[in-house]
Short mmCIF file of C-alpha atoms and ligand atoms in Angstrom, two decimals:
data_model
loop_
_atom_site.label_atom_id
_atom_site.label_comp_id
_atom_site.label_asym_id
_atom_site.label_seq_id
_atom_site.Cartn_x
_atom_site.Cartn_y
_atom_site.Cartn_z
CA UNK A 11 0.00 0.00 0.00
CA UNK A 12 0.96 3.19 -0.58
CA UNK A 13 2.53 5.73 2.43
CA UNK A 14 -0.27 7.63 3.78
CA UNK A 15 0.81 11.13 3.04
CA UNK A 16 -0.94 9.93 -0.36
CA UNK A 17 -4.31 9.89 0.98
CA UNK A 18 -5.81 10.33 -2.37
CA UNK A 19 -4.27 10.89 -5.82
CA UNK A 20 -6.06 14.08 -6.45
CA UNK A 21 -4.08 16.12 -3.35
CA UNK A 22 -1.18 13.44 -4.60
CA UNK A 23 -1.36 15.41 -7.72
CA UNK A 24 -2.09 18.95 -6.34
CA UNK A 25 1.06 18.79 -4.07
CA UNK A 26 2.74 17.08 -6.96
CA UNK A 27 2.35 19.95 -9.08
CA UNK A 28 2.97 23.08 -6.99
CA UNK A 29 6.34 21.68 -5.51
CA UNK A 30 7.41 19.65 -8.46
CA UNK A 31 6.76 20.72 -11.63
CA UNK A 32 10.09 22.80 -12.14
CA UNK A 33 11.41 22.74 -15.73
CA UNK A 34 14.48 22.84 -17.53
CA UNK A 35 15.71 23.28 -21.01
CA UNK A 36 18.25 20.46 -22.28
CA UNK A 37 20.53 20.26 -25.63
CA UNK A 38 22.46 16.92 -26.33
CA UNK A 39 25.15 19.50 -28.89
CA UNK A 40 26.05 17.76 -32.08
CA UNK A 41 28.99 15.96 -30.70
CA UNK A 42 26.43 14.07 -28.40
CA UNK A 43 24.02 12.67 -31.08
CA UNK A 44 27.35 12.26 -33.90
CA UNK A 45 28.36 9.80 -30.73
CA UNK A 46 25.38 8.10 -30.70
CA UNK A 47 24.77 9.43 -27.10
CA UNK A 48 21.12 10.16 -26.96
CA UNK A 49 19.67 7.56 -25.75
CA UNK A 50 22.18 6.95 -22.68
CA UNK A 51 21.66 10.39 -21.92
CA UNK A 52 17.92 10.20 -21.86
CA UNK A 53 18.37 6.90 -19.96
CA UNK A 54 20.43 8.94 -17.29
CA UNK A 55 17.78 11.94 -16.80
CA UNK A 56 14.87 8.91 -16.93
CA UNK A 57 16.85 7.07 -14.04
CA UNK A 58 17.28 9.58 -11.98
CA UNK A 59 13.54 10.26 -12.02
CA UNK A 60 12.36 13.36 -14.17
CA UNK A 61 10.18 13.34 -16.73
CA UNK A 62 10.16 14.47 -20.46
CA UNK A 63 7.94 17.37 -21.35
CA UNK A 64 9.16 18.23 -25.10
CA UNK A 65 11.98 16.80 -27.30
CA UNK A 66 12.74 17.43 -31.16
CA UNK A 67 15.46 17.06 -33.20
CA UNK A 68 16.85 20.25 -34.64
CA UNK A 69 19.46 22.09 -36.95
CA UNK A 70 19.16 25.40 -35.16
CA UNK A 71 19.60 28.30 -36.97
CA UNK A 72 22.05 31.11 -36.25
CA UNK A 73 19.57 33.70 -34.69
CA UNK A 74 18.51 30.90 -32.38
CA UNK A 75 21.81 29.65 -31.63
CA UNK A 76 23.03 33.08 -31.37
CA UNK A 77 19.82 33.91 -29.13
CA UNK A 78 20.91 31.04 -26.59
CA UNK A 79 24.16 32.07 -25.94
CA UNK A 80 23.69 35.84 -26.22
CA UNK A 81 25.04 36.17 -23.00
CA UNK A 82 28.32 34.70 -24.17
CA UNK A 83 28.35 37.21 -27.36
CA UNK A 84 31.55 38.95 -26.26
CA UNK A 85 33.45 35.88 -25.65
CA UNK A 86 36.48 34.75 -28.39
CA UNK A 87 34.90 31.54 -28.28
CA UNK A 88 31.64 32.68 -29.84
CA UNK A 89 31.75 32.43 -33.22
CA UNK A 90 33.11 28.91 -33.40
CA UNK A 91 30.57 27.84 -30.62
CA UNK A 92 27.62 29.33 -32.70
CA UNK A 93 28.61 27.34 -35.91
CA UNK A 94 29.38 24.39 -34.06
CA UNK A 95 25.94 24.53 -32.88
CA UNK A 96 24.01 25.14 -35.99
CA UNK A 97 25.88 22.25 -37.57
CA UNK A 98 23.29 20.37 -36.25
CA UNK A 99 21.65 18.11 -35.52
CA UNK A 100 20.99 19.29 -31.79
CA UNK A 101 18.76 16.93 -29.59
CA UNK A 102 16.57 19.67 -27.89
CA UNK A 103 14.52 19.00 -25.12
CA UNK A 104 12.49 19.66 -21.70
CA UNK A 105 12.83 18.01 -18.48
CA UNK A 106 10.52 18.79 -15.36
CA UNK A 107 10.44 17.91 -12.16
CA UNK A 108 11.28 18.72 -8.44
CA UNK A 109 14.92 20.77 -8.57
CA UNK A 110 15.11 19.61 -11.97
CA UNK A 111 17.54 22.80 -12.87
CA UNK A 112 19.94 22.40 -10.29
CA UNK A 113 19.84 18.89 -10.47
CA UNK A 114 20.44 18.38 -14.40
CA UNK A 115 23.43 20.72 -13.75
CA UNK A 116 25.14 18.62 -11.13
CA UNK A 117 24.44 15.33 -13.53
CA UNK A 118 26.09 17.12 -16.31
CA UNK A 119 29.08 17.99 -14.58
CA UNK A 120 30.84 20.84 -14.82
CA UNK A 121 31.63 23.39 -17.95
CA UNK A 122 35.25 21.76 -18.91
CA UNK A 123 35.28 17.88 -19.09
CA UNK A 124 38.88 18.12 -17.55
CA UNK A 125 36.70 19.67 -14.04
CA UNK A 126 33.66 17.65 -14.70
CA UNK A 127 33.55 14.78 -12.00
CA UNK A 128 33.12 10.75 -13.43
CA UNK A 129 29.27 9.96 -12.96
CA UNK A 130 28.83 13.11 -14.71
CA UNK A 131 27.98 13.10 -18.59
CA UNK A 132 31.03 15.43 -19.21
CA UNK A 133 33.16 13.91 -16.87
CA UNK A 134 32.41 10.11 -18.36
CA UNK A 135 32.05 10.97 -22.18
CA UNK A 136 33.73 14.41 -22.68
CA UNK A 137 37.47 15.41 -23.39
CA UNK A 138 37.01 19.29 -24.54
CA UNK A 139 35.38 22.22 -23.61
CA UNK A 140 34.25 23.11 -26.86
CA UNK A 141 33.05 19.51 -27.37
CA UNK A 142 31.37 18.75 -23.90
CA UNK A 143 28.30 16.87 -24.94
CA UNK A 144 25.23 18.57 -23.27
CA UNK A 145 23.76 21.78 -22.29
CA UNK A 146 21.47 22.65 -19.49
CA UNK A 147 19.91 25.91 -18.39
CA UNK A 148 21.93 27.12 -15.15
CA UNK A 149 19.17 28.76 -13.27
CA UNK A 150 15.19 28.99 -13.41
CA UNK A 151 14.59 32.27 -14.92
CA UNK A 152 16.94 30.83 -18.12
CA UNK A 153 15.52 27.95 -17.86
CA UNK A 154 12.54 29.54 -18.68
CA UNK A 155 13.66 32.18 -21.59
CA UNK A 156 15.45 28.97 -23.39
CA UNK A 157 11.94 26.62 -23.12
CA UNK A 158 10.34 29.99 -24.55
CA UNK A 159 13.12 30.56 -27.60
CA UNK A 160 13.09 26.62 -28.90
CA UNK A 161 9.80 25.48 -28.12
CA UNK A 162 6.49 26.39 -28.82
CA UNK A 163 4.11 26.08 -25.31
CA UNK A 164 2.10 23.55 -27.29
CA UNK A 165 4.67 21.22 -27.45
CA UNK A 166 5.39 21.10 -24.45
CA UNK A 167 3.05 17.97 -23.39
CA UNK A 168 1.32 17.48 -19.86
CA UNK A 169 1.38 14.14 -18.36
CA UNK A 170 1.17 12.51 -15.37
CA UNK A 171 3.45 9.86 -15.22
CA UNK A 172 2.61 6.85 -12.75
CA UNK A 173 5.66 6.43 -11.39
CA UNK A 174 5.29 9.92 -9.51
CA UNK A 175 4.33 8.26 -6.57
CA UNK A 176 7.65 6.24 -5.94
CA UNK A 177 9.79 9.33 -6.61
CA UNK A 178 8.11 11.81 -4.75
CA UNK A 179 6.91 11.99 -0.98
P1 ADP B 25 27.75 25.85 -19.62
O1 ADP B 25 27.46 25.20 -20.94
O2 ADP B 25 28.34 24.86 -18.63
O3 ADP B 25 26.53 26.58 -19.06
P2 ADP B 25 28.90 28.43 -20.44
O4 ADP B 25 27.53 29.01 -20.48
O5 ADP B 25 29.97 29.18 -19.72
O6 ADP B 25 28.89 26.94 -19.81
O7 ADP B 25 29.43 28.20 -21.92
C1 ADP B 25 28.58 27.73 -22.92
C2 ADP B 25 29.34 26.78 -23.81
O8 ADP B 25 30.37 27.48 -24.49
C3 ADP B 25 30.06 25.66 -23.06
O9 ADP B 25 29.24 24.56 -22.77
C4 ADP B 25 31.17 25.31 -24.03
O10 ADP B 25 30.71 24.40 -25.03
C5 ADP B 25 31.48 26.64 -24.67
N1 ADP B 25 32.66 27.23 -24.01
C6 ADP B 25 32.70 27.79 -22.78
N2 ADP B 25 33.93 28.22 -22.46
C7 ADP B 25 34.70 27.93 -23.54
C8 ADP B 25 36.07 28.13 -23.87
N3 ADP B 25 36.91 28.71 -23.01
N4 ADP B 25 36.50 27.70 -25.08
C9 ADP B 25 35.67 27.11 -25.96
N5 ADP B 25 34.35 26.90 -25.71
C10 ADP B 25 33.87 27.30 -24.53
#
């Protein structure tokens, strides 16, 4: 039987989606899906316990690519991280779930693969910085301007998946 702060499903479901329904933008960069490492890095996010809300596969153009990293515009880097991107294809996606942002960071790993820890996807499949797999928004409030630039809000699909109940007290 189930614990009984889950009285009923339907204030299962309310508390479920106040506290839990945080989201996060994801990009497996064209290094990732050349590698053929979609589908262990799905698996990864999947075991750990979030959910998918949205995924396509993209060639992004340059005013989106240059969109995502406009903070990073002045950078020497920029240029060559903007055409790497838009070389496609980029695995683009959205995660939810409770502390989803700060938790998809930490399973990533850290910027440079040579800093990212092992367990991490950078740290076990990455060598170079400017070849490091994965992106994942860094806070909430990006989170929720890069959901807004590569997805359309009715893609992003609502579902309540019933395995809720063993992740979440
Ligand atoms: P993160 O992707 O971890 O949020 P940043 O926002 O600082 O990191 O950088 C965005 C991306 O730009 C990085 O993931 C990396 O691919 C690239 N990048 C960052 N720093 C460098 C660098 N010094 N040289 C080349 N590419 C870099």
């Amino acid at each position: 039987s189930l614990p009984c702060c889950h009285s009923t499903r339907r204030s299962y479901f309310l508390r479920w989606s106040m506290h839990c329904s945080e989201r996060t933008f994801v990009a497996i960069k064209p290094d990732g899906v050349h590698r053929g490492l979609m589908g262990r890095i799905i698996a990864r996010l999947e075991d750990k316990g979030y959910s998918i809300v949205a995924l396509k596969l993209i060639k992004p153009s340059k005013t989106l690519a240059e969109s995502h990293y406009e903070a990073l515009q002045s950078k020497p880097f920029f240029a060559d991280l903007v055409a790497f991107i838009t070389s496609g294809p980029v695995c683009a996606m959205v995660w939810e779930g409770k502390d989803v942002v700060a938790q998809v960071r930490k399973l990533i790993g850290n910027t440079d693969p040579l800093t990212s820890a092992p367990g991490t996807i950078r740290g076990d499949f990455g060598v170079d910085i400017g070849r490091n797999i994965i992106h994942a928004s860094d806070s909430i409030s990006s989170a929720k301007r890069e959901i807004e630039l590569w997805f359309h809000t009715q893609d992003l699909i609502e579902w309540n998946p019933t395995l809720h109940e063993w992740i979440y007290e």
